[in-house]
Coordinates of C-alpha atoms and ligand atoms in Angstrom, one line a residue:
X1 CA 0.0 0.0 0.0
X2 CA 1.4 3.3 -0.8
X3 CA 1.4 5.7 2.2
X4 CA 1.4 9.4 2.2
X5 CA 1.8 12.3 4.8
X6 CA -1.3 13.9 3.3
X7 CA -4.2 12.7 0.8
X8 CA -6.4 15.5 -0.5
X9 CA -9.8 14.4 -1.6
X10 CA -10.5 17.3 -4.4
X11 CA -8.7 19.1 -7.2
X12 CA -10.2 22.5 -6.8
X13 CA -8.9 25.7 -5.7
X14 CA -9.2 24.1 -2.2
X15 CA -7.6 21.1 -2.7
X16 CA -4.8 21.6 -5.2
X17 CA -3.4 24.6 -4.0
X18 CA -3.5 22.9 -0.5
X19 CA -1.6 20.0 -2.3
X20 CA 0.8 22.7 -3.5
X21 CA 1.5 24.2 0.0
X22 CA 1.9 20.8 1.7
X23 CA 4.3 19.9 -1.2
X24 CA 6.3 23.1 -0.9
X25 CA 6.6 22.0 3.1
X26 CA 7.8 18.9 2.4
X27 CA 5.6 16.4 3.1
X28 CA 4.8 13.7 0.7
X29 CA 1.2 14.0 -0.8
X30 CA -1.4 12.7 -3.3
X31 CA -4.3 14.9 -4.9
X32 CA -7.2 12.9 -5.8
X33 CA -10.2 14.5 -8.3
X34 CA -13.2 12.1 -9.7
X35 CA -13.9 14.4 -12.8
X36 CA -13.4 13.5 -16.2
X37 CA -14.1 14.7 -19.5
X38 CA -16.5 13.3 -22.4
X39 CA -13.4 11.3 -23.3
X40 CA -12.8 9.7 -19.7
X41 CA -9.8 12.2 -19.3
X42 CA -8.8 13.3 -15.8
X43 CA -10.3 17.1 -15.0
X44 CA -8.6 19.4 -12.6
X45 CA -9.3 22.4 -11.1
X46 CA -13.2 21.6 -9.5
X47 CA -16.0 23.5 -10.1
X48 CA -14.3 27.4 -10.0
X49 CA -12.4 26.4 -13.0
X50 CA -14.8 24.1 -14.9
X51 CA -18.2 25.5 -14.2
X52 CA -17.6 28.7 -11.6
X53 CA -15.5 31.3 -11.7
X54 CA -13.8 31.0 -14.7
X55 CA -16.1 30.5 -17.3
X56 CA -18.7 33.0 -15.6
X57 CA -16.0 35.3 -15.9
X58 CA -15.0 34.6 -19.6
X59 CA -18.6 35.0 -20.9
X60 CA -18.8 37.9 -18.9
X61 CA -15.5 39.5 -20.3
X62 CA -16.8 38.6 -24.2
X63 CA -20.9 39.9 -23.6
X64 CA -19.4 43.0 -22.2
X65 CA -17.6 43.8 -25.3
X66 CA -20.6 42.8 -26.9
X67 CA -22.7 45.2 -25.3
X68 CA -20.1 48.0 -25.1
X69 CA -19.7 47.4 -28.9
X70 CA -23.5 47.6 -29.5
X71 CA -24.3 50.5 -26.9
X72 CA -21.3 52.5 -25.8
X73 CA -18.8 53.2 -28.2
X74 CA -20.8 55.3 -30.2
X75 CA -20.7 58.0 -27.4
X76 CA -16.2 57.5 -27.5
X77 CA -16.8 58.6 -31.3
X78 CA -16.5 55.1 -32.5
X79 CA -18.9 53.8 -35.2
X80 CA -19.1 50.2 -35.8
X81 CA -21.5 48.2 -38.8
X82 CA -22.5 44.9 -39.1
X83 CA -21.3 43.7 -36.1
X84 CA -21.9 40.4 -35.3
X85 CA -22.4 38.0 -32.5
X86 CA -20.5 34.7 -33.0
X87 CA -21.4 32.6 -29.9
X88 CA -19.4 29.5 -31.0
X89 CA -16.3 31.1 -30.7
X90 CA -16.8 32.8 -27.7
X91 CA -18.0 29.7 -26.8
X92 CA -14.7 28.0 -27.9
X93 CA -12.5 30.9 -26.4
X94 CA -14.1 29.6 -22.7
X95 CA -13.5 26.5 -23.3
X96 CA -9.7 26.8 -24.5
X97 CA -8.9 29.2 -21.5
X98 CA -10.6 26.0 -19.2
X99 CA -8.0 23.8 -21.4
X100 CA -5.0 26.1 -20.5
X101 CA -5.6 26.7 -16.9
X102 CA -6.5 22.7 -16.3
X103 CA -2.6 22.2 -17.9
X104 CA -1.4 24.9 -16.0
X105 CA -2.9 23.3 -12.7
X106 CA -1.3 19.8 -14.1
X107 CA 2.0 21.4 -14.7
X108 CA 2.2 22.8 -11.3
X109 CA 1.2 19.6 -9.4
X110 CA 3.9 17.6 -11.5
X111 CA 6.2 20.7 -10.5
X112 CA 5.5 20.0 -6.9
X113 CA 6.0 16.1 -6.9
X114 CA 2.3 15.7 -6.2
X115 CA 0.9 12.5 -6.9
X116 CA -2.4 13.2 -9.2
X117 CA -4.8 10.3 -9.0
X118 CA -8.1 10.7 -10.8
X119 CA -11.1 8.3 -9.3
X120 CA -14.0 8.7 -6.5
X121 CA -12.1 8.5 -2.9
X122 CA -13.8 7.1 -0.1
X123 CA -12.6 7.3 3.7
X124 CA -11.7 3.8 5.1
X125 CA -10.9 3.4 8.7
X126 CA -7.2 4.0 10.3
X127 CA -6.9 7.1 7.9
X128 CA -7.1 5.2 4.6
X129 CA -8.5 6.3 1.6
X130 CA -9.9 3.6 -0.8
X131 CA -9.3 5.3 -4.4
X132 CA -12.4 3.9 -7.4
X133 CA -10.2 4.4 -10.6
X134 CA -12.1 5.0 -13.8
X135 CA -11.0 1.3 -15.5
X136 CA -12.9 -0.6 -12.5
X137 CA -10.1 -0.8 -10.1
X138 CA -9.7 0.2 -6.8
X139 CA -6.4 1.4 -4.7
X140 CA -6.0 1.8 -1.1
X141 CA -3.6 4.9 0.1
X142 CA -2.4 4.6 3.5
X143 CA -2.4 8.7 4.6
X144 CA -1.0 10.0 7.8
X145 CA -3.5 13.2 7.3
X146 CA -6.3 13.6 5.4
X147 CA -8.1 16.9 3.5
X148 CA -11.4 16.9 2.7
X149 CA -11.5 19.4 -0.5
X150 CA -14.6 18.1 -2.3
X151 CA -16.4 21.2 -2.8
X152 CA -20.2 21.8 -3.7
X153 CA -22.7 21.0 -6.4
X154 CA -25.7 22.9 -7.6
X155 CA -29.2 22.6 -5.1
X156 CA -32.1 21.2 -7.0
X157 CA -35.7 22.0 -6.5
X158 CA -38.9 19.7 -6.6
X159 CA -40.8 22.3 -8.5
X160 CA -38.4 22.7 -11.3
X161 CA -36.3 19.2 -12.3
X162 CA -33.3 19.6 -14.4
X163 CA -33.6 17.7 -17.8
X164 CA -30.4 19.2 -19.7
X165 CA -32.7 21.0 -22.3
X166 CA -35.5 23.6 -21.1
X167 CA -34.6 23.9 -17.6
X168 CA -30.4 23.5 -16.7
X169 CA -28.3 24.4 -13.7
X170 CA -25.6 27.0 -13.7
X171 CA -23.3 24.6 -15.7
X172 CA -25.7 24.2 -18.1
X173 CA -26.5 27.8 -18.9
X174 CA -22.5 28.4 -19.4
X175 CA -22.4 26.0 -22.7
X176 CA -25.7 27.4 -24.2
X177 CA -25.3 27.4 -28.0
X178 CA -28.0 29.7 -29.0
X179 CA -29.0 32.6 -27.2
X180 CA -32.3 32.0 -25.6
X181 CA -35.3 34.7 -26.7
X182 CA -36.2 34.8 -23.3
X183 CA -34.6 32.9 -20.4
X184 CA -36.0 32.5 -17.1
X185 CA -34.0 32.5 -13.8
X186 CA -34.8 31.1 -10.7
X187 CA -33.2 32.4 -7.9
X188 CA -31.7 36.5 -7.8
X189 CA -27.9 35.5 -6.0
X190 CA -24.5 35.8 -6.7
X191 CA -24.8 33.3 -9.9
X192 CA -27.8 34.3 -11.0
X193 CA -26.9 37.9 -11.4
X194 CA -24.0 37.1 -13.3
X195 CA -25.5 34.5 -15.6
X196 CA -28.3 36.8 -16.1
X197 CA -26.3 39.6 -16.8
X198 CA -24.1 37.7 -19.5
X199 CA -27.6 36.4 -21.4
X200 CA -29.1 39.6 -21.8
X201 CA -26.4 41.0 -23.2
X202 CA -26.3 38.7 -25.6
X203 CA -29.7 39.3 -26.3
X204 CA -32.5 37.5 -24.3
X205 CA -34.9 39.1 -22.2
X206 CA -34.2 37.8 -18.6
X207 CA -36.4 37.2 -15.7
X208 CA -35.5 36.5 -12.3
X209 CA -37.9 34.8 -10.2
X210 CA -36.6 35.5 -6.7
X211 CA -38.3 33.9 -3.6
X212 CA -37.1 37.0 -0.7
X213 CA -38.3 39.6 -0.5
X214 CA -34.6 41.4 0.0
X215 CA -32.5 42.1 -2.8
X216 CA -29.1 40.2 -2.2
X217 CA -29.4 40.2 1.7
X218 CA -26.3 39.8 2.9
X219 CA -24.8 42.8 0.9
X220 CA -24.9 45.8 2.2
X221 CA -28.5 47.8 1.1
X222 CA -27.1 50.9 -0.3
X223 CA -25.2 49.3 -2.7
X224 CA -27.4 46.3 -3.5
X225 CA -29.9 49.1 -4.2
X226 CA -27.5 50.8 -6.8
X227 CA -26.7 47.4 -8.4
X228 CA -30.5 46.8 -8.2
X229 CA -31.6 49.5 -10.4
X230 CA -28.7 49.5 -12.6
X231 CA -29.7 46.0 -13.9
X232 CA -32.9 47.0 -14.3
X233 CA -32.2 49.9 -16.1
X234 CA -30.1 47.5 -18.5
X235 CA -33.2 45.6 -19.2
X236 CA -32.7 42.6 -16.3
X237 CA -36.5 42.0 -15.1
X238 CA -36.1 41.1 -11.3
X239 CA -39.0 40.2 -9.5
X240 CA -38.9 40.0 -5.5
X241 CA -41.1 38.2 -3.5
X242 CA -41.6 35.5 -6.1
X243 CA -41.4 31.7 -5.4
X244 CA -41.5 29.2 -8.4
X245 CA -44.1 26.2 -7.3
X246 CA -44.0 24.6 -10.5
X247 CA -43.0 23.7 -14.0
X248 CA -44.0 21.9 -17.4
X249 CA -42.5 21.6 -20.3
X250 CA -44.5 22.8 -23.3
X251 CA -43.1 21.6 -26.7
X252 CA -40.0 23.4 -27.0
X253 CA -40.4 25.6 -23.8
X254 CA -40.5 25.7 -20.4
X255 CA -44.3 27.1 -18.6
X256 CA -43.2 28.7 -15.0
X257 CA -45.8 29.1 -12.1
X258 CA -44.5 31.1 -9.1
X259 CA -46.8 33.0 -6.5
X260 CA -46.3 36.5 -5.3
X261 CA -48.3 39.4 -3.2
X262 CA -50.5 39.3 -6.2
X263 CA -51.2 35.3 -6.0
X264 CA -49.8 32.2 -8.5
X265 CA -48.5 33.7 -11.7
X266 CA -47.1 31.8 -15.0
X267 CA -44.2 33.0 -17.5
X268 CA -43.2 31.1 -20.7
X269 CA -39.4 30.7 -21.3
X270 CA -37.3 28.8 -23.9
X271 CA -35.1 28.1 -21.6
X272 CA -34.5 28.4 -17.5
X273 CA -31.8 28.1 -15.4
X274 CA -32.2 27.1 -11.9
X275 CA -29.7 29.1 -9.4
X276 CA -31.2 28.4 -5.9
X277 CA -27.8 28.0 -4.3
X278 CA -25.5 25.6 -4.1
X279 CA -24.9 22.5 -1.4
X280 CA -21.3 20.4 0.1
X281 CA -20.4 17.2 -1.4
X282 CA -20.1 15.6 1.8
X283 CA -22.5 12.5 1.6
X284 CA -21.2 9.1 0.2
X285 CA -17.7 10.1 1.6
X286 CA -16.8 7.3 3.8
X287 CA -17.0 3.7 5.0
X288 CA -20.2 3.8 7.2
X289 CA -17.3 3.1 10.6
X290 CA -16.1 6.8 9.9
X291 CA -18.3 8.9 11.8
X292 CA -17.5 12.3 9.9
X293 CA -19.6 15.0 11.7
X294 CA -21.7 17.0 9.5
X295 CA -24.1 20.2 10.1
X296 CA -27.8 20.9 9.4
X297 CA -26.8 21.6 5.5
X298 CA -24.3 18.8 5.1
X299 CA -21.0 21.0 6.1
X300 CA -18.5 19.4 7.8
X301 CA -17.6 21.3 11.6
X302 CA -14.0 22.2 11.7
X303 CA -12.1 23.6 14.7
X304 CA -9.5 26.8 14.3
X305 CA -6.8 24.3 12.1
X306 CA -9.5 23.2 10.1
X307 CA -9.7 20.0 11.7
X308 CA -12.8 17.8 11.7
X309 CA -14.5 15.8 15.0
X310 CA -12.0 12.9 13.5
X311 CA -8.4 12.6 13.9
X312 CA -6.0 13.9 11.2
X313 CA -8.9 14.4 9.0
X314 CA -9.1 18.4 8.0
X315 CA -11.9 20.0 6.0
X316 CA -11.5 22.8 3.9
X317 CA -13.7 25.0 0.7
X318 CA -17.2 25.0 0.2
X319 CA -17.5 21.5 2.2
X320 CA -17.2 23.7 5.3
X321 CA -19.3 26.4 6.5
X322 CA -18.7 30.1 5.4
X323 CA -19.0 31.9 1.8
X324 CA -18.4 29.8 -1.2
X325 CA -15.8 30.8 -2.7
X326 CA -12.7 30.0 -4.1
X327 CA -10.3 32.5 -2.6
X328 CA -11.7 31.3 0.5
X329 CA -11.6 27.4 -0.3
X330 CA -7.6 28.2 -1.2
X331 CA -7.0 30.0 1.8
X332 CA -7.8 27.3 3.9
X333 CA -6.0 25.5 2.2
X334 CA -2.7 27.0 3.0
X335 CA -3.5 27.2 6.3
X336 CA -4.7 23.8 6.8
X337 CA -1.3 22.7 5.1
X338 CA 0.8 25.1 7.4
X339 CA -1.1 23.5 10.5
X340 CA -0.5 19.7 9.6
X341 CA 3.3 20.9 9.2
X342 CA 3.5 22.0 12.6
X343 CA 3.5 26.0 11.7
X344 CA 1.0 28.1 13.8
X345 CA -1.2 29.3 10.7
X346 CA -4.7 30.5 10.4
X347 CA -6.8 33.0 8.1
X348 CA -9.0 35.9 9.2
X349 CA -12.8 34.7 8.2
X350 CA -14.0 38.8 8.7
X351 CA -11.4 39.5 5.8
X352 CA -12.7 37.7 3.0
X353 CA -14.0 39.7 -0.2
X354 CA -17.0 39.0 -1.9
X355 CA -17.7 40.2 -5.6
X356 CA -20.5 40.1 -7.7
X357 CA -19.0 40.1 -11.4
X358 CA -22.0 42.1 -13.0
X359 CA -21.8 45.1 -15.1
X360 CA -20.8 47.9 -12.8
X361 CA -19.5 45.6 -10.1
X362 CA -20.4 45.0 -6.2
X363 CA -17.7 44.3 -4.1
X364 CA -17.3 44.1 -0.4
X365 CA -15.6 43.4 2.4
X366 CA -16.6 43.2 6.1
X367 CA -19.6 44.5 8.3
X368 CA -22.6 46.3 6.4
X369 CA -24.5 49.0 7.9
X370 CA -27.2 46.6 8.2
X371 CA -24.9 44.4 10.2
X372 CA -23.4 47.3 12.4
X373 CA -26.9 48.2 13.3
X374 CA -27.6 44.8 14.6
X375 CA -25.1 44.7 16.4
X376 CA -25.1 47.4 18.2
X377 CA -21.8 49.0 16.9
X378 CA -21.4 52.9 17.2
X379 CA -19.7 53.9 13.2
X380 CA -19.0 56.7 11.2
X381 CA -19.3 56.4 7.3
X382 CA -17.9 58.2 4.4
X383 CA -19.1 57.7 0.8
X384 CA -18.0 59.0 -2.7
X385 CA -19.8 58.7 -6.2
X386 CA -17.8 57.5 -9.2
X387 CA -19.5 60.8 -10.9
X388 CA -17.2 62.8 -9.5
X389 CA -13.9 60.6 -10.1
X390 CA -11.8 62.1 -13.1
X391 CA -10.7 59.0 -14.1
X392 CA -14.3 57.6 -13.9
X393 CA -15.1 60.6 -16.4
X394 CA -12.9 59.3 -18.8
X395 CA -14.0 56.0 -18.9
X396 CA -17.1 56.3 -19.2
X397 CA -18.0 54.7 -16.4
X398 CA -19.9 57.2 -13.5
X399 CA -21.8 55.0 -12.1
X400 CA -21.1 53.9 -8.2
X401 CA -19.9 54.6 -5.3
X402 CA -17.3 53.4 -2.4
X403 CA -18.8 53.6 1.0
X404 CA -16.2 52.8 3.8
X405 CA -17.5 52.2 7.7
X406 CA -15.8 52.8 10.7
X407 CA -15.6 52.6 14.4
X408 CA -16.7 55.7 15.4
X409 CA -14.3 55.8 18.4
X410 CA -11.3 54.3 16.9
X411 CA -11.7 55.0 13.7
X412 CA -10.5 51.4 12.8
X413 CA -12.0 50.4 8.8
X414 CA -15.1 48.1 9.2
X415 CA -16.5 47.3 6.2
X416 CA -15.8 48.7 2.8
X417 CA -18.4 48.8 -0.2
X418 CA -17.8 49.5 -3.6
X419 CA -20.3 49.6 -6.3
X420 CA -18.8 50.6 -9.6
X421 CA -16.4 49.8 -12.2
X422 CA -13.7 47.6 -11.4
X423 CA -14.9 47.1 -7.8
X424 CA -13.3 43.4 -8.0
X425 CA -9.6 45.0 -8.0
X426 CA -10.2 48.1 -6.2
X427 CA -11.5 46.1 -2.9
X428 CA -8.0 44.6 -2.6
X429 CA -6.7 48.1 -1.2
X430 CA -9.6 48.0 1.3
X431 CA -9.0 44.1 2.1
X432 CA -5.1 44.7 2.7
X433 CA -6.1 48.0 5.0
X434 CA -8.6 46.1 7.2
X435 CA -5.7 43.2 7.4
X436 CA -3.6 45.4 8.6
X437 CA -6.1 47.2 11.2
X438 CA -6.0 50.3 9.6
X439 CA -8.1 53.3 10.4
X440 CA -9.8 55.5 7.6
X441 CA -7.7 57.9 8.5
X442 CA -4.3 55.8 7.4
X443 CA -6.6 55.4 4.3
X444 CA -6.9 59.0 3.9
X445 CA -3.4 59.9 4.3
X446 CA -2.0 57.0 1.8
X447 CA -1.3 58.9 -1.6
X448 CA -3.4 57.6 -4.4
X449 CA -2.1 58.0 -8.1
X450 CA -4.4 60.4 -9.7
X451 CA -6.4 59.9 -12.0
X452 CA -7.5 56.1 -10.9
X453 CA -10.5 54.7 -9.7
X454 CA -8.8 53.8 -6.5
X455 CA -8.9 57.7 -5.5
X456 CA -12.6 56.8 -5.0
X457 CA -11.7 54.8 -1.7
X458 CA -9.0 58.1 -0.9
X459 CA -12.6 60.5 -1.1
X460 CA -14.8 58.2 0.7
X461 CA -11.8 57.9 3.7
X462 CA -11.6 61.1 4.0
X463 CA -15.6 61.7 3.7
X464 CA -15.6 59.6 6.9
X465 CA -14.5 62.7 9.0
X466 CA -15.7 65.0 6.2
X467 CA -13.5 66.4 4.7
X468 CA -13.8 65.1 1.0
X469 CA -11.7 67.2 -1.3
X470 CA -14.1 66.5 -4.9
X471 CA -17.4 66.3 -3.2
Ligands
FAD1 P1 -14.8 22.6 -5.8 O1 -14.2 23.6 -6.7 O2 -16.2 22.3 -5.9 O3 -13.9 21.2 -6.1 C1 -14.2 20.0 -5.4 C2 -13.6 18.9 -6.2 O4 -13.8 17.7 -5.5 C3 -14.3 18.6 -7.6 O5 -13.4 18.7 -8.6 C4 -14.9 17.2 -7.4 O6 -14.9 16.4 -8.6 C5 -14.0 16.6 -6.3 N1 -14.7 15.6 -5.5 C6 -15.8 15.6 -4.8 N2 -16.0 14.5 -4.1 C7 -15.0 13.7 -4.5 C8 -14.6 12.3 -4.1 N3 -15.4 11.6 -3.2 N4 -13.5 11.8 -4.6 C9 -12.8 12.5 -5.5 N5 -13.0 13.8 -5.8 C10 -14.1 14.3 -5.3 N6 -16.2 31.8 -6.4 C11 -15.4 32.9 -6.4 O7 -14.7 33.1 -5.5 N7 -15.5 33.8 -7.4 C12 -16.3 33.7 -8.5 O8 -16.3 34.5 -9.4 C13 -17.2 32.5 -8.5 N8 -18.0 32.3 -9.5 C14 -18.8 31.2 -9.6 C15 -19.6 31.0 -10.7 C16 -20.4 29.9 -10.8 C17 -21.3 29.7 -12.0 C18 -20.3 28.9 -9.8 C19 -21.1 27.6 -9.9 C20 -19.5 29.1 -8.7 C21 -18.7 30.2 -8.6 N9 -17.8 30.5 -7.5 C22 -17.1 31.6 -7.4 C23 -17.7 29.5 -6.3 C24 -16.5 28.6 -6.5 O9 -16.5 28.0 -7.7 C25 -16.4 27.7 -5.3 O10 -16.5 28.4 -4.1 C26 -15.1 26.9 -5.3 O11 -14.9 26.2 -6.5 C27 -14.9 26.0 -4.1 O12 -13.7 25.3 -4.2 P2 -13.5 23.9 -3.5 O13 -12.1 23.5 -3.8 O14 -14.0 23.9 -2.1 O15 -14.5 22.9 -4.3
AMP2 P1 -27.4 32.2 -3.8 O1 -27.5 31.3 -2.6 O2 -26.7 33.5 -3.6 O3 -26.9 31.4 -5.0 O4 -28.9 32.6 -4.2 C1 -29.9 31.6 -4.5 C2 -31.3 32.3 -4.3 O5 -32.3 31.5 -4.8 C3 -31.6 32.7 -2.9 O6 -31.7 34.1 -2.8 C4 -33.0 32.0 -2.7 O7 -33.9 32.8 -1.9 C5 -33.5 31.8 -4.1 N1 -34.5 30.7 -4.2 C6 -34.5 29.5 -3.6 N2 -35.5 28.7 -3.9 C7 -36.3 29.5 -4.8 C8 -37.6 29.3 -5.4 N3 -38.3 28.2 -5.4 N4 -38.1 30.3 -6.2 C9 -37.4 31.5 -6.3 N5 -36.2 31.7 -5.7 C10 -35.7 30.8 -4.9

């Protein structure tokens, strides 16, 4: 039996880059993924780079040069006829960046002298894992620690069944190749959003059937707001309050019945994608000896190390509680790595970003005002609009604003809120000031290049004790 210091159950951005880390410490380990391709080839990089960020993000990139082409040029003094929308090669361009990235990820696990092993693991007892390789076989690793990397997959609902046609998951509508006349979208989150955004630029008309009442509620309501009304304005049709009950197909489409204030409605779409969330791959995980703890929603409960109720069995990504997200998933990652080699090593869970990749962006960071309310918290805030950004006048791009919160008697940074234009790079600044404890007045006094966007988070710090220079 081979035997390893650590086996990592996932290839995603939790699992390999843990590989990586426990590589680069020494310690002799294996990386096993169950995903193939069509052609029974071994697929790295989970769902981010498969299904997730990466293709969301490439489709987002090529329907925003779409639209920009089509709607905003013209106002630069640029004139374009017969332009054209080609969705097979932008279709193709995803799909080769998926190709490179999935090498690269290859490339560095070789580089690292990581053992890459593609079949289903399965936790036997005595910290074995029992490998199912795709020719039948089966191997048993012997593995002094184990890492639990294997992600999430998409929720499904009763009331609309996925049948790879009319009705598809979030995987599904990133390989669409014709652009829907109208698409349907149930559920108004993070994914959502984004694949909704990237459609309708393309050319459908979009409904969102959401089921709250609240418009993204864990984002802060200023912003969401802002976001709110700019996809609307862009021709998104959001409906609040709207829970899909049910759905049949009808010849080539999809019939939708949802209730709201006003009682059961229906809506006919050619095609709908169901975004209700997404749920750990935790189930089916090991021998039934190995009581793995799980929660309410299937996550497994890890302590501080991101260790689980069992011993040298860690947990890390979207299979433990917290935001789904990659940067998150990779984090632990390197933590959980650092801790099995003996280094004191941990990551700050009030530190992690979120972005929503529409067009302008939302980005955040930290409390929300909502939050600091709750909780009681005494803050100051300072705010600036993109309007009144120079740099933001010259790109064309005046819509947003940065909103930064702090303690009111120390001044310390919060949360920070950006609703604009490259929000996705500009929250870094804010995420390295709030690692670093900083108050908005460090903020404030830290020269910005002018013009850039990032003077935006300059205005708002200094807006916190009101002094804003351009507003
Ligand atoms: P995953 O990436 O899900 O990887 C888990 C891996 O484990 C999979 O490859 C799976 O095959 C494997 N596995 C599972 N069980 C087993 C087993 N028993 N044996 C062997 N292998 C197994 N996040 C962001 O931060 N930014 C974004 O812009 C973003 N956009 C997204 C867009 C979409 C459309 C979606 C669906 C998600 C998006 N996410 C985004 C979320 C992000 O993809 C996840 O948070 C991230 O992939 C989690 O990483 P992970 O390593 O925990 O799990
Ligand atoms: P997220 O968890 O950010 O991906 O968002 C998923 C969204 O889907 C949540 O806001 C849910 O409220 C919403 N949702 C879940 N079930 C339904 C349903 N049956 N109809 C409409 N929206 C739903």
């Amino acid at each position: 039996m081979k035997t390893f210091d650590v086996v990592v159950i996932g290839a995603g951005p939790g699992g390999y880059v843990a590989a990586i880390r426990c590589a680069q410490l020494g310690l002799k380990t294996a990386c096993v993924d169950k995903w193939q391709d069509d052609t029974g080839k071994a697929v790295l990089g989970g769902t981010c780079l498969n299904v997730g960020c990466i293709p969301s993000k490439a489709l987002l990139e090529s329907s925003h040069h779409y639209h920009n082409l089509k709607h905003n040029f013209a106002a630069h003094g640029i004139s374009v006829t017969g332009a054209k929308l080609d969705l097979a090669t932008m279709q193709k361009r995803r799909e080769t960046i998926i190709g490179n990235l999935g090498q690269g990820i290859a490339g560095l696990l070789r580089k690292n002298k990581v053992t890459s092993l593609c079949g289903h693991a399965r936790l036997l007892p005595q910290n074995q894992v029992e490998i199912s390789l795709a020719d039948g076989t089966k191997e048993t690793l012997q593995a002094k620690n184990i890492i639990i990397a294997t992600g999430s997959t998409p929720v499904e609902i009763p009331s609309a069944p996925l049948n790879g046609d009319t009705i598809v998951d979030s995987s599904g509508a990133l390989t669409f190749t014709r652009v829907p006349k109208r698409l349907g979208i149930v559920g108004a989150g993070v994914i959502g959003l984004e694949l909704g955004s990237v459609w309708s630029r393309l050319g459908s008309e979009v409904v969102l059937l959401e089921a709250l009442d609240t418009f993204l509620p864990a984002a802060d309501q200023q912003v969401a707001a802002g976001l709110r009304k700019s996809l609307t304005a862009q021709g998104l049709d959001i409906r609040l309050g709207a829970r899909v009950s049910g759905t049949r197909k009808k010849g080539k489409k999809v019939t939708v019945t949802y209730s709201d204030a006003k009682g059961e409605q229906k809506l006919d779409f050619d095609r709908l994608v169901v975004a209700v969330g997404r749920r750990p791959v935790t189930d089916q995980l090991g021998a039934d000896e190995i009581v793995l703890e799980r929660d309410q929603t299937g996550r497994i409960p890890v302590n501080a190390q991101g260790q689980s109720n069992l011993p040298g069995i860690y947990a890390i990504g979207d299979a433990t509680a917290g935001p789904m997200l990659a940067h998150k998933a990779s984090e632990e990652g390197v933590a959980v790595a650092e801790a099995i080699a003996g280094q004191a090593s941990k990551i700050d869970h009030d530190c992690i970003p979120g972005v929503i990749y529409t067009h302008p962006e939302l980005a955040w960071v930290g409390e929300t005002e909502e939050s600091l309310k709750a909780a009681g918290t005494k803050y100051r805030k300072g705010s600036f609009p993109y309007l009144a950004s120079g740099r933001a006048q010259g790109a064309g791009e005046t819509e947003g604003m940065v909103k930064i919160l702090a303690d009111s008697q120390t001044d310390r940074i919060l949360g920070v809120h950006i609703f604009g234009a490259q929000a996705s790079e500009l929250i870094a600044e804010a995420v390295t000031a709030m690692e670093f404890s900083a108050s908005a007045e460090d903020l404030a006094r830290t020269i910005h290049a002018h013009p850039t966007l990032a003077e935006t988070l300059h205005e708002a710090a200094l807006a916190v004790d009101g002094r804003a220079i351009h507003f």
